[in-house]
JSON list of C-alpha atoms in Angstrom, two decimals:
[
{"chain": "T", "resi": 4, "resn": "UNK", "atom": "CA", "xyz": [63.25, 266.97, 241.52]},
{"chain": "T", "resi": 5, "resn": "UNK", "atom": "CA", "xyz": [63.68, 270.79, 241.63]},
{"chain": "T", "resi": 6, "resn": "UNK", "atom": "CA", "xyz": [66.03, 272.55, 244.06]},
{"chain": "T", "resi": 7, "resn": "UNK", "atom": "CA", "xyz": [63.04, 273.78, 246.07]},
{"chain": "T", "resi": 8, "resn": "UNK", "atom": "CA", "xyz": [61.62, 270.24, 246.29]},
{"chain": "T", "resi": 9, "resn": "UNK", "atom": "CA", "xyz": [64.98, 268.91, 247.47]},
{"chain": "T", "resi": 10, "resn": "UNK", "atom": "CA", "xyz": [65.14, 271.61, 250.14]},
{"chain": "T", "resi": 11, "resn": "UNK", "atom": "CA", "xyz": [61.59, 270.87, 251.31]},
{"chain": "T", "resi": 12, "resn": "UNK", "atom": "CA", "xyz": [62.21, 267.12, 251.43]},
{"chain": "T", "resi": 13, "resn": "UNK", "atom": "CA", "xyz": [65.45, 267.63, 253.36]},
{"chain": "T", "resi": 14, "resn": "UNK", "atom": "CA", "xyz": [63.87, 269.83, 256.02]},
{"chain": "T", "resi": 15, "resn": "UNK", "atom": "CA", "xyz": [60.89, 267.50, 256.36]},
{"chain": "T", "resi": 16, "resn": "UNK", "atom": "CA", "xyz": [63.02, 264.41, 257.07]},
{"chain": "T", "resi": 17, "resn": "UNK", "atom": "CA", "xyz": [63.25, 263.79, 260.83]},
{"chain": "T", "resi": 18, "resn": "UNK", "atom": "CA", "xyz": [66.52, 263.33, 262.69]},
{"chain": "T", "resi": 19, "resn": "UNK", "atom": "CA", "xyz": [67.97, 259.85, 263.15]},
{"chain": "T", "resi": 20, "resn": "UNK", "atom": "CA", "xyz": [67.09, 258.10, 266.40]},
{"chain": "T", "resi": 21, "resn": "UNK", "atom": "CA", "xyz": [68.14, 254.66, 267.64]},
{"chain": "T", "resi": 22, "resn": "UNK", "atom": "CA", "xyz": [65.04, 253.64, 269.55]},
{"chain": "T", "resi": 23, "resn": "UNK", "atom": "CA", "xyz": [61.47, 252.69, 268.76]},
{"chain": "T", "resi": 24, "resn": "UNK", "atom": "CA", "xyz": [58.72, 253.76, 268.39]},
{"chain": "T", "resi": 25, "resn": "UNK", "atom": "CA", "xyz": [59.32, 254.59, 264.73]},
{"chain": "T", "resi": 26, "resn": "UNK", "atom": "CA", "xyz": [55.93, 255.69, 263.67]},
{"chain": "T", "resi": 27, "resn": "UNK", "atom": "CA", "xyz": [56.18, 257.74, 260.59]},
{"chain": "T", "resi": 28, "resn": "UNK", "atom": "CA", "xyz": [57.18, 257.63, 257.18]},
{"chain": "T", "resi": 29, "resn": "UNK", "atom": "CA", "xyz": [58.72, 260.65, 255.64]},
{"chain": "T", "resi": 30, "resn": "UNK", "atom": "CA", "xyz": [60.40, 259.39, 252.52]},
{"chain": "T", "resi": 31, "resn": "UNK", "atom": "CA", "xyz": [60.50, 259.94, 248.79]},
{"chain": "T", "resi": 32, "resn": "UNK", "atom": "CA", "xyz": [57.81, 257.38, 247.99]},
{"chain": "T", "resi": 33, "resn": "UNK", "atom": "CA", "xyz": [57.78, 255.14, 244.99]},
{"chain": "T", "resi": 34, "resn": "UNK", "atom": "CA", "xyz": [54.59, 256.09, 243.19]},
{"chain": "T", "resi": 35, "resn": "UNK", "atom": "CA", "xyz": [52.66, 253.96, 240.74]},
{"chain": "T", "resi": 36, "resn": "UNK", "atom": "CA", "xyz": [55.60, 251.59, 240.22]},
{"chain": "T", "resi": 37, "resn": "UNK", "atom": "CA", "xyz": [57.96, 254.34, 239.04]},
{"chain": "T", "resi": 38, "resn": "UNK", "atom": "CA", "xyz": [61.16, 255.57, 240.66]},
{"chain": "T", "resi": 39, "resn": "UNK", "atom": "CA", "xyz": [60.76, 259.12, 241.78]},
{"chain": "T", "resi": 40, "resn": "UNK", "atom": "CA", "xyz": [60.75, 261.55, 244.64]},
{"chain": "T", "resi": 41, "resn": "UNK", "atom": "CA", "xyz": [57.58, 263.26, 245.74]},
{"chain": "T", "resi": 42, "resn": "UNK", "atom": "CA", "xyz": [56.92, 265.51, 248.70]},
{"chain": "T", "resi": 43, "resn": "UNK", "atom": "CA", "xyz": [54.12, 264.31, 250.95]},
{"chain": "T", "resi": 44, "resn": "UNK", "atom": "CA", "xyz": [51.32, 266.79, 251.33]},
{"chain": "T", "resi": 45, "resn": "UNK", "atom": "CA", "xyz": [50.86, 268.46, 254.71]},
{"chain": "T", "resi": 46, "resn": "UNK", "atom": "CA", "xyz": [47.59, 266.66, 255.24]},
{"chain": "T", "resi": 47, "resn": "UNK", "atom": "CA", "xyz": [49.20, 263.28, 254.53]},
{"chain": "T", "resi": 48, "resn": "UNK", "atom": "CA", "xyz": [52.09, 264.03, 256.87]},
{"chain": "T", "resi": 49, "resn": "UNK", "atom": "CA", "xyz": [49.70, 265.11, 259.61]},
{"chain": "T", "resi": 50, "resn": "UNK", "atom": "CA", "xyz": [47.58, 262.01, 259.15]},
{"chain": "T", "resi": 51, "resn": "UNK", "atom": "CA", "xyz": [50.60, 259.72, 259.44]},
{"chain": "T", "resi": 52, "resn": "UNK", "atom": "CA", "xyz": [52.26, 261.51, 262.34]},
{"chain": "T", "resi": 53, "resn": "UNK", "atom": "CA", "xyz": [51.46, 259.04, 265.09]},
{"chain": "T", "resi": 54, "resn": "UNK", "atom": "CA", "xyz": [53.94, 260.22, 267.71]},
{"chain": "T", "resi": 55, "resn": "UNK", "atom": "CA", "xyz": [52.30, 258.43, 270.60]},
{"chain": "T", "resi": 56, "resn": "UNK", "atom": "CA", "xyz": [54.19, 257.70, 273.80]},
{"chain": "T", "resi": 57, "resn": "UNK", "atom": "CA", "xyz": [54.51, 254.18, 275.12]},
{"chain": "T", "resi": 58, "resn": "UNK", "atom": "CA", "xyz": [53.90, 251.21, 272.85]},
{"chain": "T", "resi": 59, "resn": "UNK", "atom": "CA", "xyz": [51.52, 252.30, 270.10]},
{"chain": "T", "resi": 60, "resn": "UNK", "atom": "CA", "xyz": [49.90, 249.72, 267.86]},
{"chain": "T", "resi": 61, "resn": "UNK", "atom": "CA", "xyz": [48.79, 250.94, 264.44]},
{"chain": "T", "resi": 62, "resn": "UNK", "atom": "CA", "xyz": [45.85, 249.09, 262.88]},
{"chain": "T", "resi": 63, "resn": "UNK", "atom": "CA", "xyz": [45.16, 250.66, 259.47]},
{"chain": "T", "resi": 64, "resn": "UNK", "atom": "CA", "xyz": [41.87, 249.99, 257.71]},
{"chain": "T", "resi": 65, "resn": "UNK", "atom": "CA", "xyz": [41.44, 249.06, 254.07]},
{"chain": "T", "resi": 66, "resn": "UNK", "atom": "CA", "xyz": [39.95, 252.50, 253.41]},
{"chain": "T", "resi": 67, "resn": "UNK", "atom": "CA", "xyz": [42.93, 254.28, 255.01]},
{"chain": "T", "resi": 68, "resn": "UNK", "atom": "CA", "xyz": [45.40, 252.27, 252.96]},
{"chain": "T", "resi": 69, "resn": "UNK", "atom": "CA", "xyz": [43.45, 252.82, 249.73]},
{"chain": "T", "resi": 70, "resn": "UNK", "atom": "CA", "xyz": [43.29, 256.57, 250.39]},
{"chain": "T", "resi": 71, "resn": "UNK", "atom": "CA", "xyz": [47.08, 256.95, 250.04]},
{"chain": "T", "resi": 72, "resn": "UNK", "atom": "CA", "xyz": [48.78, 256.35, 246.68]},
{"chain": "T", "resi": 73, "resn": "UNK", "atom": "CA", "xyz": [51.88, 254.75, 248.20]},
{"chain": "T", "resi": 74, "resn": "UNK", "atom": "CA", "xyz": [53.02, 251.16, 248.48]},
{"chain": "T", "resi": 75, "resn": "UNK", "atom": "CA", "xyz": [52.53, 250.35, 252.15]},
{"chain": "T", "resi": 76, "resn": "UNK", "atom": "CA", "xyz": [53.69, 247.67, 254.55]},
{"chain": "T", "resi": 77, "resn": "UNK", "atom": "CA", "xyz": [52.86, 247.29, 258.24]},
{"chain": "T", "resi": 78, "resn": "UNK", "atom": "CA", "xyz": [55.80, 246.53, 260.53]},
{"chain": "T", "resi": 79, "resn": "UNK", "atom": "CA", "xyz": [55.28, 245.48, 264.13]},
{"chain": "T", "resi": 80, "resn": "UNK", "atom": "CA", "xyz": [57.65, 244.73, 266.96]},
{"chain": "T", "resi": 81, "resn": "UNK", "atom": "CA", "xyz": [57.31, 244.42, 270.74]},
{"chain": "T", "resi": 82, "resn": "UNK", "atom": "CA", "xyz": [57.89, 248.20, 270.84]},
{"chain": "T", "resi": 83, "resn": "UNK", "atom": "CA", "xyz": [54.98, 249.14, 268.60]},
{"chain": "T", "resi": 84, "resn": "UNK", "atom": "CA", "xyz": [53.96, 249.20, 264.96]},
{"chain": "T", "resi": 85, "resn": "UNK", "atom": "CA", "xyz": [53.96, 251.50, 261.96]},
{"chain": "T", "resi": 86, "resn": "UNK", "atom": "CA", "xyz": [52.94, 251.62, 258.32]},
{"chain": "T", "resi": 87, "resn": "UNK", "atom": "CA", "xyz": [56.09, 251.88, 256.23]},
{"chain": "T", "resi": 88, "resn": "UNK", "atom": "CA", "xyz": [56.25, 253.44, 252.79]},
{"chain": "T", "resi": 89, "resn": "UNK", "atom": "CA", "xyz": [58.27, 252.04, 249.91]},
{"chain": "T", "resi": 90, "resn": "UNK", "atom": "CA", "xyz": [60.92, 254.61, 249.05]},
{"chain": "T", "resi": 91, "resn": "UNK", "atom": "CA", "xyz": [63.13, 252.86, 246.53]},
{"chain": "T", "resi": 92, "resn": "UNK", "atom": "CA", "xyz": [63.57, 249.67, 244.52]},
{"chain": "T", "resi": 93, "resn": "UNK", "atom": "CA", "xyz": [67.06, 248.72, 243.34]},
{"chain": "T", "resi": 94, "resn": "UNK", "atom": "CA", "xyz": [66.89, 245.46, 241.47]},
{"chain": "T", "resi": 95, "resn": "UNK", "atom": "CA", "xyz": [65.21, 243.10, 243.92]},
{"chain": "T", "resi": 96, "resn": "UNK", "atom": "CA", "xyz": [66.14, 245.22, 246.95]},
{"chain": "T", "resi": 97, "resn": "UNK", "atom": "CA", "xyz": [63.36, 247.35, 248.42]},
{"chain": "T", "resi": 98, "resn": "UNK", "atom": "CA", "xyz": [63.80, 250.16, 250.95]},
{"chain": "T", "resi": 99, "resn": "UNK", "atom": "CA", "xyz": [60.83, 250.78, 253.26]},
{"chain": "T", "resi": 100, "resn": "UNK", "atom": "CA", "xyz": [60.99, 254.01, 255.25]},
{"chain": "T", "resi": 101, "resn": "UNK", "atom": "CA", "xyz": [59.82, 254.88, 258.74]},
{"chain": "T", "resi": 102, "resn": "UNK", "atom": "CA", "xyz": [60.24, 257.74, 261.18]},
{"chain": "T", "resi": 103, "resn": "UNK", "atom": "CA", "xyz": [63.49, 258.79, 262.88]},
{"chain": "T", "resi": 104, "resn": "UNK", "atom": "CA", "xyz": [65.80, 257.40, 260.22]},
{"chain": "T", "resi": 105, "resn": "UNK", "atom": "CA", "xyz": [64.38, 253.88, 260.34]},
{"chain": "T", "resi": 106, "resn": "UNK", "atom": "CA", "xyz": [64.71, 251.94, 257.07]},
{"chain": "T", "resi": 107, "resn": "UNK", "atom": "CA", "xyz": [63.90, 248.26, 256.53]},
{"chain": "T", "resi": 108, "resn": "UNK", "atom": "CA", "xyz": [65.48, 246.72, 253.44]},
{"chain": "T", "resi": 109, "resn": "UNK", "atom": "CA", "xyz": [64.00, 243.50, 252.05]},
{"chain": "T", "resi": 110, "resn": "UNK", "atom": "CA", "xyz": [64.88, 241.18, 249.18]},
{"chain": "T", "resi": 111, "resn": "UNK", "atom": "CA", "xyz": [62.45, 238.47, 248.08]},
{"chain": "T", "resi": 112, "resn": "UNK", "atom": "CA", "xyz": [60.48, 239.11, 251.28]},
{"chain": "T", "resi": 113, "resn": "UNK", "atom": "CA", "xyz": [63.44, 238.58, 253.62]},
{"chain": "T", "resi": 114, "resn": "UNK", "atom": "CA", "xyz": [64.86, 241.41, 255.75]},
{"chain": "T", "resi": 115, "resn": "UNK", "atom": "CA", "xyz": [68.49, 241.93, 254.68]},
{"chain": "T", "resi": 116, "resn": "UNK", "atom": "CA", "xyz": [69.32, 245.20, 256.44]},
{"chain": "T", "resi": 117, "resn": "UNK", "atom": "CA", "xyz": [67.88, 247.69, 258.92]},
{"chain": "T", "resi": 118, "resn": "UNK", "atom": "CA", "xyz": [68.92, 251.13, 260.09]},
{"chain": "T", "resi": 119, "resn": "UNK", "atom": "CA", "xyz": [67.74, 253.31, 262.95]},
{"chain": "T", "resi": 120, "resn": "UNK", "atom": "CA", "xyz": [66.71, 250.53, 265.36]},
{"chain": "T", "resi": 121, "resn": "UNK", "atom": "CA", "xyz": [68.09, 249.74, 268.81]},
{"chain": "T", "resi": 122, "resn": "UNK", "atom": "CA", "xyz": [69.76, 246.70, 267.21]},
{"chain": "T", "resi": 123, "resn": "UNK", "atom": "CA", "xyz": [70.41, 246.53, 263.51]},
{"chain": "T", "resi": 124, "resn": "UNK", "atom": "CA", "xyz": [71.00, 243.93, 260.87]},
{"chain": "T", "resi": 125, "resn": "UNK", "atom": "CA", "xyz": [73.86, 245.52, 258.97]},
{"chain": "T", "resi": 126, "resn": "UNK", "atom": "CA", "xyz": [74.09, 242.94, 256.21]},
{"chain": "T", "resi": 127, "resn": "UNK", "atom": "CA", "xyz": [73.59, 239.34, 255.08]},
{"chain": "T", "resi": 128, "resn": "UNK", "atom": "CA", "xyz": [75.99, 237.17, 253.08]},
{"chain": "T", "resi": 129, "resn": "UNK", "atom": "CA", "xyz": [73.75, 234.80, 251.13]},
{"chain": "T", "resi": 130, "resn": "UNK", "atom": "CA", "xyz": [74.62, 231.59, 249.26]},
{"chain": "T", "resi": 131, "resn": "UNK", "atom": "CA", "xyz": [74.77, 231.63, 245.48]},
{"chain": "T", "resi": 132, "resn": "UNK", "atom": "CA", "xyz": [71.75, 229.33, 245.29]},
{"chain": "T", "resi": 133, "resn": "UNK", "atom": "CA", "xyz": [69.51, 231.32, 247.63]},
{"chain": "T", "resi": 134, "resn": "UNK", "atom": "CA", "xyz": [66.16, 229.54, 248.21]},
{"chain": "T", "resi": 135, "resn": "UNK", "atom": "CA", "xyz": [64.38, 232.90, 248.60]},
{"chain": "T", "resi": 136, "resn": "UNK", "atom": "CA", "xyz": [65.58, 233.98, 245.15]},
{"chain": "T", "resi": 137, "resn": "UNK", "atom": "CA", "xyz": [64.29, 230.72, 243.66]},
{"chain": "T", "resi": 138, "resn": "UNK", "atom": "CA", "xyz": [60.95, 231.24, 245.40]},
{"chain": "T", "resi": 139, "resn": "UNK", "atom": "CA", "xyz": [59.76, 229.55, 248.57]},
{"chain": "T", "resi": 140, "resn": "UNK", "atom": "CA", "xyz": [56.72, 228.20, 246.72]},
{"chain": "T", "resi": 141, "resn": "UNK", "atom": "CA", "xyz": [59.09, 225.79, 244.93]},
{"chain": "T", "resi": 142, "resn": "UNK", "atom": "CA", "xyz": [60.05, 223.95, 248.13]},
{"chain": "T", "resi": 143, "resn": "UNK", "atom": "CA", "xyz": [58.93, 220.32, 248.17]},
{"chain": "T", "resi": 144, "resn": "UNK", "atom": "CA", "xyz": [60.63, 219.49, 251.47]},
{"chain": "T", "resi": 145, "resn": "UNK", "atom": "CA", "xyz": [63.18, 220.83, 253.97]},
{"chain": "T", "resi": 146, "resn": "UNK", "atom": "CA", "xyz": [66.12, 222.74, 252.48]},
{"chain": "T", "resi": 147, "resn": "UNK", "atom": "CA", "xyz": [69.21, 223.71, 254.48]},
{"chain": "T", "resi": 148, "resn": "UNK", "atom": "CA", "xyz": [71.75, 226.41, 253.70]},
{"chain": "T", "resi": 149, "resn": "UNK", "atom": "CA", "xyz": [74.29, 228.63, 255.43]},
{"chain": "T", "resi": 150, "resn": "UNK", "atom": "CA", "xyz": [74.59, 232.40, 255.43]},
{"chain": "T", "resi": 151, "resn": "UNK", "atom": "CA", "xyz": [76.51, 235.07, 257.32]},
{"chain": "T", "resi": 152, "resn": "UNK", "atom": "CA", "xyz": [74.98, 237.97, 259.22]},
{"chain": "T", "resi": 153, "resn": "UNK", "atom": "CA", "xyz": [76.31, 241.29, 260.50]},
{"chain": "T", "resi": 154, "resn": "UNK", "atom": "CA", "xyz": [74.74, 242.81, 263.61]},
{"chain": "T", "resi": 155, "resn": "UNK", "atom": "CA", "xyz": [75.36, 246.01, 265.53]},
{"chain": "T", "resi": 156, "resn": "UNK", "atom": "CA", "xyz": [76.11, 247.17, 268.10]},
{"chain": "T", "resi": 157, "resn": "UNK", "atom": "CA", "xyz": [78.75, 244.72, 269.26]},
{"chain": "T", "resi": 158, "resn": "UNK", "atom": "CA", "xyz": [80.85, 244.31, 266.09]},
{"chain": "T", "resi": 159, "resn": "UNK", "atom": "CA", "xyz": [79.25, 240.94, 265.29]},
{"chain": "T", "resi": 160, "resn": "UNK", "atom": "CA", "xyz": [80.21, 240.58, 261.64]},
{"chain": "T", "resi": 161, "resn": "UNK", "atom": "CA", "xyz": [80.20, 237.55, 259.39]},
{"chain": "T", "resi": 162, "resn": "UNK", "atom": "CA", "xyz": [78.48, 235.43, 262.04]},
{"chain": "T", "resi": 163, "resn": "UNK", "atom": "CA", "xyz": [77.75, 231.97, 260.56]},
{"chain": "T", "resi": 164, "resn": "UNK", "atom": "CA", "xyz": [74.03, 231.13, 260.58]},
{"chain": "T", "resi": 165, "resn": "UNK", "atom": "CA", "xyz": [72.70, 227.68, 259.69]},
{"chain": "T", "resi": 166, "resn": "UNK", "atom": "CA", "xyz": [69.17, 227.79, 258.26]},
{"chain": "T", "resi": 167, "resn": "UNK", "atom": "CA", "xyz": [66.58, 225.16, 257.40]},
{"chain": "T", "resi": 168, "resn": "UNK", "atom": "CA", "xyz": [63.42, 226.01, 255.47]},
{"chain": "T", "resi": 169, "resn": "UNK", "atom": "CA", "xyz": [60.44, 223.68, 255.86]},
{"chain": "T", "resi": 170, "resn": "UNK", "atom": "CA", "xyz": [57.03, 223.92, 254.12]},
{"chain": "T", "resi": 171, "resn": "UNK", "atom": "CA", "xyz": [54.32, 223.78, 256.80]},
{"chain": "T", "resi": 172, "resn": "UNK", "atom": "CA", "xyz": [51.11, 223.59, 254.73]},
{"chain": "T", "resi": 173, "resn": "UNK", "atom": "CA", "xyz": [48.41, 226.02, 253.64]},
{"chain": "T", "resi": 174, "resn": "UNK", "atom": "CA", "xyz": [46.86, 228.61, 255.95]},
{"chain": "T", "resi": 175, "resn": "UNK", "atom": "CA", "xyz": [44.17, 231.24, 255.57]},
{"chain": "T", "resi": 176, "resn": "UNK", "atom": "CA", "xyz": [45.57, 234.71, 256.31]},
{"chain": "T", "resi": 177, "resn": "UNK", "atom": "CA", "xyz": [43.34, 237.78, 256.60]},
{"chain": "T", "resi": 178, "resn": "UNK", "atom": "CA", "xyz": [44.83, 241.11, 255.52]},
{"chain": "T", "resi": 179, "resn": "UNK", "atom": "CA", "xyz": [42.62, 244.22, 255.36]},
{"chain": "T", "resi": 180, "resn": "UNK", "atom": "CA", "xyz": [39.45, 242.13, 255.35]},
{"chain": "T", "resi": 181, "resn": "UNK", "atom": "CA", "xyz": [40.65, 239.96, 252.47]},
{"chain": "T", "resi": 182, "resn": "UNK", "atom": "CA", "xyz": [41.46, 236.29, 252.99]},
{"chain": "T", "resi": 183, "resn": "UNK", "atom": "CA", "xyz": [44.51, 234.84, 251.26]},
{"chain": "T", "resi": 184, "resn": "UNK", "atom": "CA", "xyz": [45.18, 231.12, 250.87]},
{"chain": "T", "resi": 185, "resn": "UNK", "atom": "CA", "xyz": [48.92, 231.01, 251.54]},
{"chain": "T", "resi": 186, "resn": "UNK", "atom": "CA", "xyz": [51.70, 228.51, 252.07]},
{"chain": "T", "resi": 187, "resn": "UNK", "atom": "CA", "xyz": [53.46, 228.82, 255.42]},
{"chain": "T", "resi": 188, "resn": "UNK", "atom": "CA", "xyz": [57.19, 228.19, 255.39]},
{"chain": "T", "resi": 189, "resn": "UNK", "atom": "CA", "xyz": [59.15, 227.92, 258.64]},
{"chain": "T", "resi": 190, "resn": "UNK", "atom": "CA", "xyz": [62.82, 228.87, 258.78]},
{"chain": "T", "resi": 191, "resn": "UNK", "atom": "CA", "xyz": [64.83, 227.57, 261.70]},
{"chain": "T", "resi": 192, "resn": "UNK", "atom": "CA", "xyz": [67.98, 229.58, 262.36]},
{"chain": "T", "resi": 193, "resn": "UNK", "atom": "CA", "xyz": [70.83, 228.22, 264.45]},
{"chain": "T", "resi": 194, "resn": "UNK", "atom": "CA", "xyz": [73.83, 230.35, 265.49]},
{"chain": "T", "resi": 195, "resn": "UNK", "atom": "CA", "xyz": [76.16, 228.02, 267.42]},
{"chain": "T", "resi": 196, "resn": "UNK", "atom": "CA", "xyz": [78.69, 230.73, 268.25]},
{"chain": "T", "resi": 197, "resn": "UNK", "atom": "CA", "xyz": [76.02, 232.72, 270.12]},
{"chain": "T", "resi": 198, "resn": "UNK", "atom": "CA", "xyz": [74.03, 229.73, 271.44]},
{"chain": "T", "resi": 199, "resn": "UNK", "atom": "CA", "xyz": [71.10, 231.30, 269.63]},
{"chain": "T", "resi": 200, "resn": "UNK", "atom": "CA", "xyz": [68.23, 229.53, 267.91]},
{"chain": "T", "resi": 201, "resn": "UNK", "atom": "CA", "xyz": [64.98, 230.94, 266.56]},
{"chain": "T", "resi": 202, "resn": "UNK", "atom": "CA", "xyz": [62.28, 230.11, 264.00]},
{"chain": "T", "resi": 203, "resn": "UNK", "atom": "CA", "xyz": [61.02, 232.60, 261.43]},
{"chain": "T", "resi": 204, "resn": "UNK", "atom": "CA", "xyz": [57.72, 232.20, 259.58]},
{"chain": "T", "resi": 205, "resn": "UNK", "atom": "CA", "xyz": [56.76, 233.25, 256.05]},
{"chain": "T", "resi": 206, "resn": "UNK", "atom": "CA", "xyz": [53.32, 233.17, 254.43]},
{"chain": "T", "resi": 207, "resn": "UNK", "atom": "CA", "xyz": [53.88, 232.74, 250.71]},
{"chain": "T", "resi": 208, "resn": "UNK", "atom": "CA", "xyz": [51.64, 233.07, 247.66]},
{"chain": "T", "resi": 209, "resn": "UNK", "atom": "CA", "xyz": [51.79, 229.55, 246.16]},
{"chain": "T", "resi": 210, "resn": "UNK", "atom": "CA", "xyz": [51.48, 230.94, 242.65]},
{"chain": "T", "resi": 211, "resn": "UNK", "atom": "CA", "xyz": [54.56, 233.16, 242.49]},
{"chain": "T", "resi": 212, "resn": "UNK", "atom": "CA", "xyz": [56.29, 233.05, 245.89]},
{"chain": "T", "resi": 213, "resn": "UNK", "atom": "CA", "xyz": [55.32, 236.57, 246.92]},
{"chain": "T", "resi": 214, "resn": "UNK", "atom": "CA", "xyz": [55.59, 236.84, 250.73]},
{"chain": "T", "resi": 215, "resn": "UNK", "atom": "CA", "xyz": [52.48, 238.54, 252.08]},
{"chain": "T", "resi": 216, "resn": "UNK", "atom": "CA", "xyz": [53.33, 238.19, 255.75]},
{"chain": "T", "resi": 217, "resn": "UNK", "atom": "CA", "xyz": [56.35, 237.19, 257.82]},
{"chain": "T", "resi": 218, "resn": "UNK", "atom": "CA", "xyz": [57.63, 236.96, 261.38]},
{"chain": "T", "resi": 219, "resn": "UNK", "atom": "CA", "xyz": [61.37, 237.50, 261.27]},
{"chain": "T", "resi": 220, "resn": "UNK", "atom": "CA", "xyz": [63.94, 237.89, 264.03]},
{"chain": "T", "resi": 221, "resn": "UNK", "atom": "CA", "xyz": [66.33, 240.32, 262.37]},
{"chain": "T", "resi": 222, "resn": "UNK", "atom": "CA", "xyz": [68.77, 240.43, 265.29]},
{"chain": "T", "resi": 223, "resn": "UNK", "atom": "CA", "xyz": [69.04, 238.39, 268.50]},
{"chain": "T", "resi": 224, "resn": "UNK", "atom": "CA", "xyz": [66.10, 239.53, 270.62]},
{"chain": "T", "resi": 225, "resn": "UNK", "atom": "CA", "xyz": [64.61, 241.84, 267.95]},
{"chain": "T", "resi": 226, "resn": "UNK", "atom": "CA", "xyz": [61.66, 240.51, 265.94]},
{"chain": "T", "resi": 227, "resn": "UNK", "atom": "CA", "xyz": [59.64, 242.17, 263.20]},
{"chain": "T", "resi": 228, "resn": "UNK", "atom": "CA", "xyz": [56.29, 241.12, 261.78]},
{"chain": "T", "resi": 229, "resn": "UNK", "atom": "CA", "xyz": [55.81, 242.44, 258.26]},
{"chain": "T", "resi": 230, "resn": "UNK", "atom": "CA", "xyz": [52.43, 242.51, 256.51]},
{"chain": "T", "resi": 231, "resn": "UNK", "atom": "CA", "xyz": [51.98, 243.75, 252.96]},
{"chain": "T", "resi": 232, "resn": "UNK", "atom": "CA", "xyz": [49.05, 246.20, 252.87]},
{"chain": "T", "resi": 233, "resn": "UNK", "atom": "CA", "xyz": [49.46, 247.73, 249.42]},
{"chain": "T", "resi": 234, "resn": "UNK", "atom": "CA", "xyz": [52.21, 245.55, 247.97]},
{"chain": "T", "resi": 235, "resn": "UNK", "atom": "CA", "xyz": [54.72, 246.25, 245.29]},
{"chain": "T", "resi": 236, "resn": "UNK", "atom": "CA", "xyz": [54.79, 243.11, 243.16]},
{"chain": "T", "resi": 237, "resn": "UNK", "atom": "CA", "xyz": [58.02, 242.66, 241.27]},
{"chain": "T", "resi": 238, "resn": "UNK", "atom": "CA", "xyz": [57.52, 241.96, 237.56]},
{"chain": "T", "resi": 239, "resn": "UNK", "atom": "CA", "xyz": [57.60, 238.26, 236.78]},
{"chain": "T", "resi": 240, "resn": "UNK", "atom": "CA", "xyz": [59.81, 236.97, 233.96]}
]
């Protein structure tokens, strides 16, 4: 990146905000599977600037997704929705960028950190034998494990979370007018210290474990639905 490009990218990035809606993605996108920083064109920025008051719901079409050369993922919450752009891949950790300083970090399809939201998942302490790293398509029955989660505000760090993953059968999932035959996996989370229980859902490609869609509660009372529109598929060994 040249000095002028860094200056342009810096001035284009919006200020951090704590509340939704988070409707835009100004990031250094990951293009064509390569790490790199690229300034969005003015027309692209204008097209993606969906600063609508209230609770906007973004419903991109297949043509709109195909028209942009970025890896894209739709994120929805009770506050609205947005199309996030993949900004970085570090090992298996992906950073998906939104407006107002919002970033959603995922590993193996699971949200492991967020920034810029009203509540944030600051981190996850995962077991050595993480079922998501093995691939949820390998589950033949219920699997239980324990992890720790950090949430803010409130200084809730290292909170023990008991989890049970259960295969729930095949389902047909439509994404951008294409139907995918996916395996649904339910994840029941139990946090005894907070008297908190919730069930997440993941729709998994039975061939390689890629998670096309998920409903995840990333913090108590804050849920995100993630749908891969133009996915980045990690290389398989």
